[in-house]
PDB file of C-alpha atoms in Angstrom:
ATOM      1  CA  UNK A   1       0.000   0.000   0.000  1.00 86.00           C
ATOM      2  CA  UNK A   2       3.050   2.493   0.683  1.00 90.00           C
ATOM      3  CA  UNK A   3       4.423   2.124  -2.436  1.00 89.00           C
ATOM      4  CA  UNK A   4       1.285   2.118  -4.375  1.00 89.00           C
ATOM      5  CA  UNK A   5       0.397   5.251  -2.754  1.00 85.00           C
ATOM      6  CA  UNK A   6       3.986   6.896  -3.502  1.00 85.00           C
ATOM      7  CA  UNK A   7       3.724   5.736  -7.029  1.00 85.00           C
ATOM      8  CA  UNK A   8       0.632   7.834  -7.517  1.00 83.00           C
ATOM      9  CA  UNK A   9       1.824  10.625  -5.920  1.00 80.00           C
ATOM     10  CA  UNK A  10       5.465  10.075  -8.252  1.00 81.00           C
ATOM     11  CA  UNK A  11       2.717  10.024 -11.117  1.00 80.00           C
ATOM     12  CA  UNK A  12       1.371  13.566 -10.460  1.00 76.00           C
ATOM     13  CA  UNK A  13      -1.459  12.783  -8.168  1.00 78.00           C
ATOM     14  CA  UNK A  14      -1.835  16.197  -5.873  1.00 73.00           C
ATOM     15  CA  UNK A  15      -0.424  15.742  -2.397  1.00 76.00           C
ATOM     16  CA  UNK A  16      -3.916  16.897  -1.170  1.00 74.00           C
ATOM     17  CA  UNK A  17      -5.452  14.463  -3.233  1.00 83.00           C
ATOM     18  CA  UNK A  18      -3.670  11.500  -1.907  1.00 83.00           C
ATOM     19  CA  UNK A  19      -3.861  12.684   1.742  1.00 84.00           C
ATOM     20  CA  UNK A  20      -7.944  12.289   1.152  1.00 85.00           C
ATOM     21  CA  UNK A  21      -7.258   8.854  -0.292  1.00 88.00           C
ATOM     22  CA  UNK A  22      -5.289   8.140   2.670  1.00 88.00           C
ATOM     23  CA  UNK A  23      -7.677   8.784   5.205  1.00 89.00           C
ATOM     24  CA  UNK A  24     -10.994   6.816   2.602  1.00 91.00           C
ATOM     25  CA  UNK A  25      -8.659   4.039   2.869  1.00 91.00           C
ATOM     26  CA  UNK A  26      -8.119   4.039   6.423  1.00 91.00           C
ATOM     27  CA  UNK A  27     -11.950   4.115   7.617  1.00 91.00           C
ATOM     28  CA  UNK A  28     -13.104   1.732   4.874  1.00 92.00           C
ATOM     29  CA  UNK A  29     -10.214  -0.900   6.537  1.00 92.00           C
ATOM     30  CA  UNK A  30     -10.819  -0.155  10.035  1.00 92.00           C
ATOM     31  CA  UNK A  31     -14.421  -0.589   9.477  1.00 92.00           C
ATOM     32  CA  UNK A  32     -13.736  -3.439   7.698  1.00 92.00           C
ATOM     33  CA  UNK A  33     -11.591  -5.050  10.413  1.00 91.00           C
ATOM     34  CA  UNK A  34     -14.642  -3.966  13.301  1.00 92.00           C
ATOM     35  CA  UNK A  35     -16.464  -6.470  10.748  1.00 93.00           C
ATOM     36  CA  UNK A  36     -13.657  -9.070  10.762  1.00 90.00           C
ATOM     37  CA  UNK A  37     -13.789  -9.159   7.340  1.00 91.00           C
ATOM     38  CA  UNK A  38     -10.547  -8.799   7.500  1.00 92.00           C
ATOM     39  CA  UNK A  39      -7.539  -9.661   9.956  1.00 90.00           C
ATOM     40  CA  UNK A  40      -6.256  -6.573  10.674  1.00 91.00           C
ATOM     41  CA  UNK A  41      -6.120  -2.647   9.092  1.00 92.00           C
ATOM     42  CA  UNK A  42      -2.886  -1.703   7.852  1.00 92.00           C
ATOM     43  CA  UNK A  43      -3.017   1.490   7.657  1.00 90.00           C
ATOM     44  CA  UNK A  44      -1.622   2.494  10.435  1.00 91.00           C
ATOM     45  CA  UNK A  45       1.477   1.656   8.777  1.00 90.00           C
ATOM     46  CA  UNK A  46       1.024   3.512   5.669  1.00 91.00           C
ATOM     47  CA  UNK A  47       2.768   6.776   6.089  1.00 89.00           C
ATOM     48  CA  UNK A  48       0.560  10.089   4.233  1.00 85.00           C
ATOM     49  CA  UNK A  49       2.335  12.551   2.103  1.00 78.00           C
ATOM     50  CA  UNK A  50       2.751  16.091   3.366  1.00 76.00           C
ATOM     51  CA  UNK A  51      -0.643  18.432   2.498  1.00 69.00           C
ATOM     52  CA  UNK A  52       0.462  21.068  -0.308  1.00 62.00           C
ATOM     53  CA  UNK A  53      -0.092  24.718   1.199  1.00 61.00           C
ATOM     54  CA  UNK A  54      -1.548  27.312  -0.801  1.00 62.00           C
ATOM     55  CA  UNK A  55       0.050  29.914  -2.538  1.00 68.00           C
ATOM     56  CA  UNK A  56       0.324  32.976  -0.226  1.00 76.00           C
ATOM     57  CA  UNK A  57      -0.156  36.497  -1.609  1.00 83.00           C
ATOM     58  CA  UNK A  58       0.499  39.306   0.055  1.00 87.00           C
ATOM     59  CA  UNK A  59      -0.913  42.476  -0.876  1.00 91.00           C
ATOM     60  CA  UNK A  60       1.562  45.914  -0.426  1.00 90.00           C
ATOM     61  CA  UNK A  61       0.346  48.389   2.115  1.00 91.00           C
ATOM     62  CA  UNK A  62      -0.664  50.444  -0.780  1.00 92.00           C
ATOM     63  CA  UNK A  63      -2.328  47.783  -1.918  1.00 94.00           C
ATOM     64  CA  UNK A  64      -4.681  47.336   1.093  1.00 94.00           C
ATOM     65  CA  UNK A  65      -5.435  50.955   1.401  1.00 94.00           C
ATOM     66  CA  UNK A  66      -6.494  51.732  -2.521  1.00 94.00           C
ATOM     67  CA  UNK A  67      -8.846  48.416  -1.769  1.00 95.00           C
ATOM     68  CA  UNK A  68     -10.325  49.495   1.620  1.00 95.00           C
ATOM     69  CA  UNK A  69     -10.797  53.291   0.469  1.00 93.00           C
ATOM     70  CA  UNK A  70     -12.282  52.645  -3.083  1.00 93.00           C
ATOM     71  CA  UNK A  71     -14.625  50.345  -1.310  1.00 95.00           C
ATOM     72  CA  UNK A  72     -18.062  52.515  -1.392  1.00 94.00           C
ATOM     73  CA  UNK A  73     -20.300  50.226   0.830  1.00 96.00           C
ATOM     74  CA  UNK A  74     -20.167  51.823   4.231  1.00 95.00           C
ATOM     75  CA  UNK A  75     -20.626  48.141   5.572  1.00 97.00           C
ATOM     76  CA  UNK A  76     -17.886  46.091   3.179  1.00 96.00           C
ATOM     77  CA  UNK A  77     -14.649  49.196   3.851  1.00 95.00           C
ATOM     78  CA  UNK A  78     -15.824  48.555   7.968  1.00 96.00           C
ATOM     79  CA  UNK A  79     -14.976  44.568   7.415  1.00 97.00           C
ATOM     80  CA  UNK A  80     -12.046  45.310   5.307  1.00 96.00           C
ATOM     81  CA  UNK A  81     -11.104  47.679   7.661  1.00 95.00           C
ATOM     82  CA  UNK A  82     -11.237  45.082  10.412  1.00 96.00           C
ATOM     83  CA  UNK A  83      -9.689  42.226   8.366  1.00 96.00           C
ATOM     84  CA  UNK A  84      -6.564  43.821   7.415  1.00 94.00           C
ATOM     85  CA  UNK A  85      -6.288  45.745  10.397  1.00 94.00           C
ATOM     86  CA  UNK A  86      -6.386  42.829  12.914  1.00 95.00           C
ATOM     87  CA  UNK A  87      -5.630  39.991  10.863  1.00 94.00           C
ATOM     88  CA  UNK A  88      -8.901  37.816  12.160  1.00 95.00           C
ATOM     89  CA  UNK A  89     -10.358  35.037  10.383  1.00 94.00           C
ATOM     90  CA  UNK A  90     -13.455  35.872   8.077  1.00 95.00           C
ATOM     91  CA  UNK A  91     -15.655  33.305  10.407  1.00 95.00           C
ATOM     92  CA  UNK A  92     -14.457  34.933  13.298  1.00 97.00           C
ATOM     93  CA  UNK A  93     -15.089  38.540  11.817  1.00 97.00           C
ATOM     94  CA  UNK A  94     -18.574  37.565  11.049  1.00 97.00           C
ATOM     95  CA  UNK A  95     -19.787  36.501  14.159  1.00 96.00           C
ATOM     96  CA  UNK A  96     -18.779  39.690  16.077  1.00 98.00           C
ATOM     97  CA  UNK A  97     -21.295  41.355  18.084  1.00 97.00           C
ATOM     98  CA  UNK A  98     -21.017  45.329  18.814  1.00 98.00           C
ATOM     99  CA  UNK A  99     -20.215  44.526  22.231  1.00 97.00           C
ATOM    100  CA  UNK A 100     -17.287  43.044  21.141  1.00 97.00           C
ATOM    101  CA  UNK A 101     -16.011  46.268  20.163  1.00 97.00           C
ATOM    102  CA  UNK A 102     -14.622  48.499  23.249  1.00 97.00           C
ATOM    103  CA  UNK A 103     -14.150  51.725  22.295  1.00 97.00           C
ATOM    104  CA  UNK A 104     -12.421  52.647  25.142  1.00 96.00           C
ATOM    105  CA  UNK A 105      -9.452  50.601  24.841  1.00 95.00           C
ATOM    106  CA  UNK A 106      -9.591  50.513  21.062  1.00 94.00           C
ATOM    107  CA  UNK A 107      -9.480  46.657  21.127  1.00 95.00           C
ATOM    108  CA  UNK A 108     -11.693  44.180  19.745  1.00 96.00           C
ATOM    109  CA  UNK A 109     -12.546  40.872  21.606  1.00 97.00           C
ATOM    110  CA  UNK A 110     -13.185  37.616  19.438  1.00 97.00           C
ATOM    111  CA  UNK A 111     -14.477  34.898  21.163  1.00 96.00           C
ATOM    112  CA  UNK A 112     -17.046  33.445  19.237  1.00 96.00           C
ATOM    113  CA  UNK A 113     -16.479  32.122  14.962  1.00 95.00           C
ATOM    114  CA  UNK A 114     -18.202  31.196  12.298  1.00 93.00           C
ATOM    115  CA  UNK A 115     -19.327  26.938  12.682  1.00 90.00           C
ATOM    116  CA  UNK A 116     -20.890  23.895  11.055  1.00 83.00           C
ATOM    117  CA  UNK A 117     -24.087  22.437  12.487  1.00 79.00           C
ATOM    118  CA  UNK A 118     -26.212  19.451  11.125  1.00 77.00           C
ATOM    119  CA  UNK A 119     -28.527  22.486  10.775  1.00 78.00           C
ATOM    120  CA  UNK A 120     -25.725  24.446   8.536  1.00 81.00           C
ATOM    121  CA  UNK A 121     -24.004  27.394   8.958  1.00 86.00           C
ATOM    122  CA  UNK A 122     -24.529  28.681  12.634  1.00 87.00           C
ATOM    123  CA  UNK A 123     -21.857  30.616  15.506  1.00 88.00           C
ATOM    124  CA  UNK A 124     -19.865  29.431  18.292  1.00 90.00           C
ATOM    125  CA  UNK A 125     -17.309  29.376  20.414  1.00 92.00           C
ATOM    126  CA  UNK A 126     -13.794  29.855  19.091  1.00 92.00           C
ATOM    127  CA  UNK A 127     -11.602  26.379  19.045  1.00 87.00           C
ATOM    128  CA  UNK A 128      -9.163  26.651  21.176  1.00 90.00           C
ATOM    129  CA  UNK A 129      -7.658  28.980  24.218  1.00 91.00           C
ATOM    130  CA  UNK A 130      -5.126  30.795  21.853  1.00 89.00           C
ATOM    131  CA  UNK A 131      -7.991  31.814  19.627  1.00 93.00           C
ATOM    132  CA  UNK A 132     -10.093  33.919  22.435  1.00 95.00           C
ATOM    133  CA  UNK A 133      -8.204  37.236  22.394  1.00 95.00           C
ATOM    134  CA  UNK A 134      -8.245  40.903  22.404  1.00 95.00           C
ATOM    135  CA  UNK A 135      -7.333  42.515  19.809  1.00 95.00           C
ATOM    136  CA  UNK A 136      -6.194  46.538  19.413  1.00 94.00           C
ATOM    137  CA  UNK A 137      -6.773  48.395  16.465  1.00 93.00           C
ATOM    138  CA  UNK A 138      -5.882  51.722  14.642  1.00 92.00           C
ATOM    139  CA  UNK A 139      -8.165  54.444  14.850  1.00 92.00           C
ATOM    140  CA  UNK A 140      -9.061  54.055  11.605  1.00 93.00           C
ATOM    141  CA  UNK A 141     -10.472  50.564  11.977  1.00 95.00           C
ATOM    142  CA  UNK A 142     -12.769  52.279  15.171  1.00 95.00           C
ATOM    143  CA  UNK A 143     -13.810  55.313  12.517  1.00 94.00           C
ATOM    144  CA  UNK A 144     -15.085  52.856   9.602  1.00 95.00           C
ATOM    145  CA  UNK A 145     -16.732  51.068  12.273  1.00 97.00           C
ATOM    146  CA  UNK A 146     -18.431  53.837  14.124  1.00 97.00           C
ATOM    147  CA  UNK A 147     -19.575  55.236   9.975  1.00 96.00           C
ATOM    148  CA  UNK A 148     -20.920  51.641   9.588  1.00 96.00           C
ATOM    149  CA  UNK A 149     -23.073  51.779  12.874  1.00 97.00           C
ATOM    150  CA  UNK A 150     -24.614  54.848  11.907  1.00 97.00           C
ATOM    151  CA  UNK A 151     -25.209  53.584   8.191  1.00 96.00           C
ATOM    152  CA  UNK A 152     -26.806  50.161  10.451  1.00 97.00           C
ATOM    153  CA  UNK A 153     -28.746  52.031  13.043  1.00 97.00           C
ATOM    154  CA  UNK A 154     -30.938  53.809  10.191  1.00 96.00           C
ATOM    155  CA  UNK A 155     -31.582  50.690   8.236  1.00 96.00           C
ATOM    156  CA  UNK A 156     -32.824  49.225  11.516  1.00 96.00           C
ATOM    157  CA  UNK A 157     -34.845  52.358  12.287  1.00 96.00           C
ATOM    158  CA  UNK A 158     -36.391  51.654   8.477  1.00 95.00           C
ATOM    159  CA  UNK A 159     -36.956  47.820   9.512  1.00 95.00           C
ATOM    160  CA  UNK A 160     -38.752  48.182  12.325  1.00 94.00           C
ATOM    161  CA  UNK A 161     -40.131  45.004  14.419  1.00 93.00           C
ATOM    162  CA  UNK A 162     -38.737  43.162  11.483  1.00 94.00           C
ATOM    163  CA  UNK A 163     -35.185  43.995  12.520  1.00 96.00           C
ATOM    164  CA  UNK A 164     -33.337  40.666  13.501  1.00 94.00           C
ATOM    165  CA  UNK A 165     -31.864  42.163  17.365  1.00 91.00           C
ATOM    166  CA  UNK A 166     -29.100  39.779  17.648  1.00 92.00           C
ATOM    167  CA  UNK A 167     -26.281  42.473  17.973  1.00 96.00           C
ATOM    168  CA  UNK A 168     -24.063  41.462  15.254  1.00 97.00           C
ATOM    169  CA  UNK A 169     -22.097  43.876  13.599  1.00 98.00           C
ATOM    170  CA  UNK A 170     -22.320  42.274  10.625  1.00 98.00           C
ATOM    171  CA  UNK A 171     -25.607  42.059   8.826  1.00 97.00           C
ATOM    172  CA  UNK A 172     -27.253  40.655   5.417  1.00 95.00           C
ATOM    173  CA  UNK A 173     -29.024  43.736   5.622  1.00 95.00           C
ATOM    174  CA  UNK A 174     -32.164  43.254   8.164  1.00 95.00           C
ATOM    175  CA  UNK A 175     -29.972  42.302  11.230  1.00 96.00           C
ATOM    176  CA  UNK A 176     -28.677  38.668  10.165  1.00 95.00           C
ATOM    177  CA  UNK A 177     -25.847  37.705  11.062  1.00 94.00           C
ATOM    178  CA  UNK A 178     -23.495  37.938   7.413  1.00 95.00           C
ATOM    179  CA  UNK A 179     -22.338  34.694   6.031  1.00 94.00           C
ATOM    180  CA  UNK A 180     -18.196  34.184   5.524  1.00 94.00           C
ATOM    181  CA  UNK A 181     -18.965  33.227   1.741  1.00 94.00           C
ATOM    182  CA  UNK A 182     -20.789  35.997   1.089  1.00 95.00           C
ATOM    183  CA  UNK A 183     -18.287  38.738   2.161  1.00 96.00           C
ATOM    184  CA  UNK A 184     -15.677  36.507   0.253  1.00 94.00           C
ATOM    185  CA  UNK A 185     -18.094  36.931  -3.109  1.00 95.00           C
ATOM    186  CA  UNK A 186     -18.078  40.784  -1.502  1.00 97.00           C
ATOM    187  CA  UNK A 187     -14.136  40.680  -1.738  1.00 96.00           C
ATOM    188  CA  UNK A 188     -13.606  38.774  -5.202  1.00 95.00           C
ATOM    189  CA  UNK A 189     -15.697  41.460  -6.662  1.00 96.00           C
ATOM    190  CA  UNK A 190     -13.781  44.637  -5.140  1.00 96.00           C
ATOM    191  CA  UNK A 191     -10.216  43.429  -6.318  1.00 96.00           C
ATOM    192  CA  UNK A 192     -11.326  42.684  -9.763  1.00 96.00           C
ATOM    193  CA  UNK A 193     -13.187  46.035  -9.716  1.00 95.00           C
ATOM    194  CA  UNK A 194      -9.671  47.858  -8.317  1.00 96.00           C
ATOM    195  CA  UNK A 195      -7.504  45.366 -10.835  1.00 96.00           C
ATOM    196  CA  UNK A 196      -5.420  44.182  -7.626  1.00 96.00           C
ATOM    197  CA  UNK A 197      -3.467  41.348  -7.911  1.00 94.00           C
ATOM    198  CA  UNK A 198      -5.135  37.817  -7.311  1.00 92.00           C
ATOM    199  CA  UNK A 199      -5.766  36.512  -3.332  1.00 93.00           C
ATOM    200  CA  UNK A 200      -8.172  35.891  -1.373  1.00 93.00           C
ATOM    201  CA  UNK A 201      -9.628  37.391   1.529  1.00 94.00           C
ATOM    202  CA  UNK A 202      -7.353  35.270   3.566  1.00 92.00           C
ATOM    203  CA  UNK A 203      -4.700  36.843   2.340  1.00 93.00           C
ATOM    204  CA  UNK A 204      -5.521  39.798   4.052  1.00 94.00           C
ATOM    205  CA  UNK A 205      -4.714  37.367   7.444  1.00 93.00           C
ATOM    206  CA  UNK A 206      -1.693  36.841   5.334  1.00 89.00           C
ATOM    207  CA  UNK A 207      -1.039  40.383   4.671  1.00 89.00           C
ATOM    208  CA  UNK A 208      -1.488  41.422   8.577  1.00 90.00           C
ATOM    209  CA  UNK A 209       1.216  39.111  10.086  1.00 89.00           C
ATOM    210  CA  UNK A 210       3.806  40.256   7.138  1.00 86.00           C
ATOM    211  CA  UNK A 211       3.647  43.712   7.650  1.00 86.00           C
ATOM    212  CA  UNK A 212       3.524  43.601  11.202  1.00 87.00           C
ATOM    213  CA  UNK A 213       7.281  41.322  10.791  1.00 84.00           C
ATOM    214  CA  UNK A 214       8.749  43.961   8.113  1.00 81.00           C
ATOM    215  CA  UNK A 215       7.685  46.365  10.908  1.00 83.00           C
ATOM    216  CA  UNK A 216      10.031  44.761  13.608  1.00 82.00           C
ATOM    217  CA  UNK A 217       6.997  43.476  15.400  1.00 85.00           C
ATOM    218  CA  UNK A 218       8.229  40.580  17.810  1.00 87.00           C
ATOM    219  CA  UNK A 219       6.830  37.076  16.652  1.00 87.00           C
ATOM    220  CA  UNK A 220       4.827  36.753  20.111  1.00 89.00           C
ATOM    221  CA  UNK A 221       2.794  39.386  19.456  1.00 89.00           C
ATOM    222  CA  UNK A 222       1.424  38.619  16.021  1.00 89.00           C
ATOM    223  CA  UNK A 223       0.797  35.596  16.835  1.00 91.00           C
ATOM    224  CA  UNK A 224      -0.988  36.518  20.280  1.00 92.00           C
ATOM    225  CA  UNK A 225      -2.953  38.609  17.273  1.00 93.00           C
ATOM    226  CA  UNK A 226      -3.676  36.321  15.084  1.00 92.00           C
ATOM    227  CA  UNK A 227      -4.897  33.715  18.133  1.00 93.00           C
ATOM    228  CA  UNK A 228      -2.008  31.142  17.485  1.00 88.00           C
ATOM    229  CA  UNK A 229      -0.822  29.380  19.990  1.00 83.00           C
ATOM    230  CA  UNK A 230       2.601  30.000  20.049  1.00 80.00           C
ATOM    231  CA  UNK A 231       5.411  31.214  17.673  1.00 83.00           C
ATOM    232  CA  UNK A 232       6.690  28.072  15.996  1.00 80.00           C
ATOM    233  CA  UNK A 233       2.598  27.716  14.751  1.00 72.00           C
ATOM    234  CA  UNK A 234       3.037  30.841  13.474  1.00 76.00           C
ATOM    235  CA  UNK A 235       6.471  30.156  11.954  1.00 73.00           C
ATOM    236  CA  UNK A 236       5.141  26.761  10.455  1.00 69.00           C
ATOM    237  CA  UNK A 237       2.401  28.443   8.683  1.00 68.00           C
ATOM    238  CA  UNK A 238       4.182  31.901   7.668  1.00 67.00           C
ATOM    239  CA  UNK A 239       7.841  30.346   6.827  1.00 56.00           C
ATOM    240  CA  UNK A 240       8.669  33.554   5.355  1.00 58.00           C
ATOM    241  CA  UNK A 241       8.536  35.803   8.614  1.00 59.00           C
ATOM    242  CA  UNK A 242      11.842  34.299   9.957  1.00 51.00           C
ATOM    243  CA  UNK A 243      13.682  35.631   7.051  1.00 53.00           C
ATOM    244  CA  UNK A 244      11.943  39.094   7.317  1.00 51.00           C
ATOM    245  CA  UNK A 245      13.260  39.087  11.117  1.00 49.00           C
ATOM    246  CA  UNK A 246      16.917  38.334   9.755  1.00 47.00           C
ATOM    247  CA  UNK A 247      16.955  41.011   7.234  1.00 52.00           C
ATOM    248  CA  UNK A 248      15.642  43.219  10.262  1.00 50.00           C
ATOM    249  CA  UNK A 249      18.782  42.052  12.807  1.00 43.00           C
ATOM    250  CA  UNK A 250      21.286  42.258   9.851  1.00 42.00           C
ATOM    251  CA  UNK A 251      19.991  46.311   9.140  1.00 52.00           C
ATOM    252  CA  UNK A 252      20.092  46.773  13.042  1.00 46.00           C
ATOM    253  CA  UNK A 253      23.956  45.277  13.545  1.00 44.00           C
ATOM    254  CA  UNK A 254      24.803  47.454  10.263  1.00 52.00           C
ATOM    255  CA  UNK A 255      25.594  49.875  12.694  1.00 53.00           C
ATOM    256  CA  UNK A 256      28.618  48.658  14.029  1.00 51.00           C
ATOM    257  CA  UNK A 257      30.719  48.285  11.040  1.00 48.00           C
ATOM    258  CA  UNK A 258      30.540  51.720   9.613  1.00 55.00           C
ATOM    259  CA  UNK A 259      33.640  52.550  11.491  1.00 55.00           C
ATOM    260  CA  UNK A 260      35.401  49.574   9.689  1.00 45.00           C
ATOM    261  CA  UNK A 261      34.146  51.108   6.154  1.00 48.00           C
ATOM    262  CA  UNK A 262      35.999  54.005   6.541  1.00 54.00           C
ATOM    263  CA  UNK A 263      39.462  52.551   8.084  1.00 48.00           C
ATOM    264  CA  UNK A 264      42.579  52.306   6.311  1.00 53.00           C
ATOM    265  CA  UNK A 265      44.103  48.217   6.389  1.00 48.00           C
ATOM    266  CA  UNK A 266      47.473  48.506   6.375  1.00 49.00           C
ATOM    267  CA  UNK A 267      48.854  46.048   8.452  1.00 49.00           C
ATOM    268  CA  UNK A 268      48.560  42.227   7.440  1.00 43.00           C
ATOM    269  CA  UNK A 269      47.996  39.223   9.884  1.00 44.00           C
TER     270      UNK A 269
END
């Protein structure tokens, strides 16, 4: 079985691909040894091929801020706002509630995401520890909020009884908590509108925790941000952060050598 499984992926069968046939395999044998049909399941033993990672794209600050500002939807430029200016996940960015938000301390909590139910697409608590966080944010972020809460509080005026009073800050429009895939169809359209490079509105996640490096932000921190549990999760997932740290230490120790730039060598040994 390993090196029928090899040989496919040797043939060009996609790593991802061949991780899902892995794991049909294994719970078609295991069920088929709870049957005793046969003697044991050996998959165990059969070793998976790495899963491929998507391509990463990551936009340029100018980038982010001709899509955010040409954005004329009061509601869409507040959730780009908040995407690329905390670096949440879209699930988690849709199930925020306006008393997430504290004004005060310019922070916003997320403790609740996006989930799957038997009944579909519902909200609940975020995964794991890591993941409930507080998050601060640029004025900015707090300005295309506060514009969007004013643009939300008359459509609910206009609504009425009919207005759905579940706090979110995203809507559908009467109150409704906003589905992920529709402020991704939301985001596809704005970039092709602007003529931005390809991504996705991941890659505004993507975007957040690269800048933030180039910045000289310490590792910790983004990934306290971005709800990971640690910096080598962050590492594993953003391999190109380490060498925007280097590049960072090597400009910092530059420093030291100018003196040796402008010496004369004369003497040898």
């Amino acid at each position: 079985l390993q090196r029928w499984l090899d040989g496919l992926v040797a043939g060009g069968m996609a790593a991802n691909t061949a991780v899902s046939l892995h794991a049909t395999l294994s719970s078609a044998l295991r069920q088929a040894e709870r049957w005793r049909l046969i003697g044991s399941n050996p998959m165990p033993m059969v070793r998976a091929p790495s899963r491929e990672r998507p391509a990463m794209t990551v936009w340029t600050i100018e980038e982010i801020g001709r899509f955010i500002a040409g954005e004329r939807v009061v509601m869409r430029r507040a959730m780009w706002a908040v995407l690329a200016g905390t670096g949440m996940r879209s699930g988690e960015m849709v199930a925020l509630r306006w008393s997430d938000i504290s004004w005060e301390r310019r922070s916003i909590r997320v403790d609740e995401t996006q989930t799957k139910t038997t009944q579909g697409l519902g909200v609940g608590p975020v995964k794991t520890r890591s993941s409930l966080r507080e998050v601060g944010v640029d004025a900015a972020v707090l300005t295309a909020l506060r514009q969007h809460r004013s643009s939300q509080a008359a459509r609910r005026l206009a609504w009425g009884e009919g207005w759905d009073n579940g706090d979110r800050v995203f809507d559908r429009g009467d109150g409704v908590r906003l589905l992920s895939q529709s402020a991704c169809r939301w985001f596809n359209e704005r970039r092709v509108d602007e003529g931005l490079p390809a991504a996705t509105m991941h890659d505004l996640r993507h975007a957040h925790a690269t800048h933030l490096a180039a910045a000289g932000v310490p590792l910790a921190v983004i990934a306290q941000r971005l709800g990971h549990s640690g910096v080598n999760v962050l590492l594993s997932v953003y391999t190109h952060l380490s060498s925007e740290h280097h590049g960072a230490a090597i400009e910092a120790v530059a420093g030291m050598f100018a003196p040796m730039r402008d010496a004369d060598v004369t003497q040898a040994g």
